[in-house]
Tab-separated table of C-alpha atoms in Angstrom:
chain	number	residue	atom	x	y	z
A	1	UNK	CA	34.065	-70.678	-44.437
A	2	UNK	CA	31.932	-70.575	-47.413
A	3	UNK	CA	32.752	-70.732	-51.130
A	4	UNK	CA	31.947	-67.667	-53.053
A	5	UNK	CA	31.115	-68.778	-56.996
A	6	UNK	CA	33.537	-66.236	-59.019
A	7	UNK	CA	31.087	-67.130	-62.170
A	8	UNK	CA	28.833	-64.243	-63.222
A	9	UNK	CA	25.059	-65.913	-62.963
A	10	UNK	CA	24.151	-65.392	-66.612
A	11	UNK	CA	20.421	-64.506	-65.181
A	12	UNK	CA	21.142	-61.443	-63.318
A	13	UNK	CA	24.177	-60.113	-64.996
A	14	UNK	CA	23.553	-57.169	-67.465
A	15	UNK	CA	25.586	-57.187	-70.991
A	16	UNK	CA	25.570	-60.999	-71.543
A	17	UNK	CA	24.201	-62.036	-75.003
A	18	UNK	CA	22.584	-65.758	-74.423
A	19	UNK	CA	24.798	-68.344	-74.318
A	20	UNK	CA	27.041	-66.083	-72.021
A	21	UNK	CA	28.839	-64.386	-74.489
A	22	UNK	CA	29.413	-60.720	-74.220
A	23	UNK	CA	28.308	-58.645	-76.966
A	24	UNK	CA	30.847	-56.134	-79.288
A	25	UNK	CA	31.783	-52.720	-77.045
A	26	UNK	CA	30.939	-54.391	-73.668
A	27	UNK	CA	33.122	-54.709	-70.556
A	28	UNK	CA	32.981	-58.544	-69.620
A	29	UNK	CA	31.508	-59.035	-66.000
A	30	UNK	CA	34.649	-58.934	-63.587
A	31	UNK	CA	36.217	-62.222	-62.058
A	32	UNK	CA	38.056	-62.236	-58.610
A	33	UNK	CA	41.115	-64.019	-58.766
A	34	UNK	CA	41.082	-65.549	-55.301
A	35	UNK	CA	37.222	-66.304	-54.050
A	36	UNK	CA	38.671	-66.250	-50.764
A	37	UNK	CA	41.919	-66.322	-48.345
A	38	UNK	CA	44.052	-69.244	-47.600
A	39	UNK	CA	44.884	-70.462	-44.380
A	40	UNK	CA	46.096	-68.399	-42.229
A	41	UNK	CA	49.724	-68.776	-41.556
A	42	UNK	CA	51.898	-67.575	-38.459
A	43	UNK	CA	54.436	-64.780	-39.630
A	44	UNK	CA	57.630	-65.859	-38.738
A	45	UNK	CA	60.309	-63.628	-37.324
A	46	UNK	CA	63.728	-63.703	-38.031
A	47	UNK	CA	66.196	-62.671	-35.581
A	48	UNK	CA	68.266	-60.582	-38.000
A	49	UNK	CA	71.741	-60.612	-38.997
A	50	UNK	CA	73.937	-63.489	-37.788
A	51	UNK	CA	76.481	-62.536	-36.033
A	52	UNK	CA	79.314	-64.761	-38.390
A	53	UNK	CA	78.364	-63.489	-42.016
A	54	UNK	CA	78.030	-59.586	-39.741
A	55	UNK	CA	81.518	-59.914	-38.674
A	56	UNK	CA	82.755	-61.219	-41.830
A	57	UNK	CA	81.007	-58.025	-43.598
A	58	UNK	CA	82.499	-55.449	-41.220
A	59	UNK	CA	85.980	-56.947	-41.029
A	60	UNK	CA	85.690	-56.865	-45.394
A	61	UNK	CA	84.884	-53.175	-45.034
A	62	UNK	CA	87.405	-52.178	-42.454
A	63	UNK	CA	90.338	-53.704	-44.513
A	64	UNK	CA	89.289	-52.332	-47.956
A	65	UNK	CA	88.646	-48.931	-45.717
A	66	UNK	CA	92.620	-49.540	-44.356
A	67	UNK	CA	93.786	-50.344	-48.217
A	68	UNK	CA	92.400	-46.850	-48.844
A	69	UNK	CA	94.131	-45.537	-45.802
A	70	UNK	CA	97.343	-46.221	-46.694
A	71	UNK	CA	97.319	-45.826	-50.060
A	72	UNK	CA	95.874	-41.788	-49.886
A	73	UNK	CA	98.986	-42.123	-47.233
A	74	UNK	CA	101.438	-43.157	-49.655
A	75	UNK	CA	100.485	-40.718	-52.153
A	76	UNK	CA	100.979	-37.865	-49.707
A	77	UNK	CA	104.299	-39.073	-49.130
């Protein structure tokens, strides 16, 4: 790979006083904030849900969805 300079080159850049400084009403030359990628990394993929914290979740929800249950019950009685 080759490194790109991010740094304006003062000599071909239009709107730089000398010195490099950018004169009053002028847009400053842009910078990239990365010059270039990083390694590239594998993705990863997870295998979802496990199945203990799943059960756990779905057993939580069925009782709070049997409190209901018998509660509406007990009011109709």
């Amino acid at each position: 790979m080759s490194h790109v300079n991010p740094d304006p080159e003062p000599e071909r850049t239009t709107g730089l006083e000398p010195g490099g400084g950018v004169p009053p009403g002028e847009t400053p030359p842009a910078e990239s904030s990365l010059p270039e990628t990083g390694p590239r990394e594998p993705h990863v993929q997870s295998r979802g849900w496990a199945k203990a914290p799943l059960t756990l979740i779905l057993l939580l929800v069925a009782l709070i969805a049997a409190f209901f249950l018998v509660y509406a019950l007990v009011l109709i009685l």
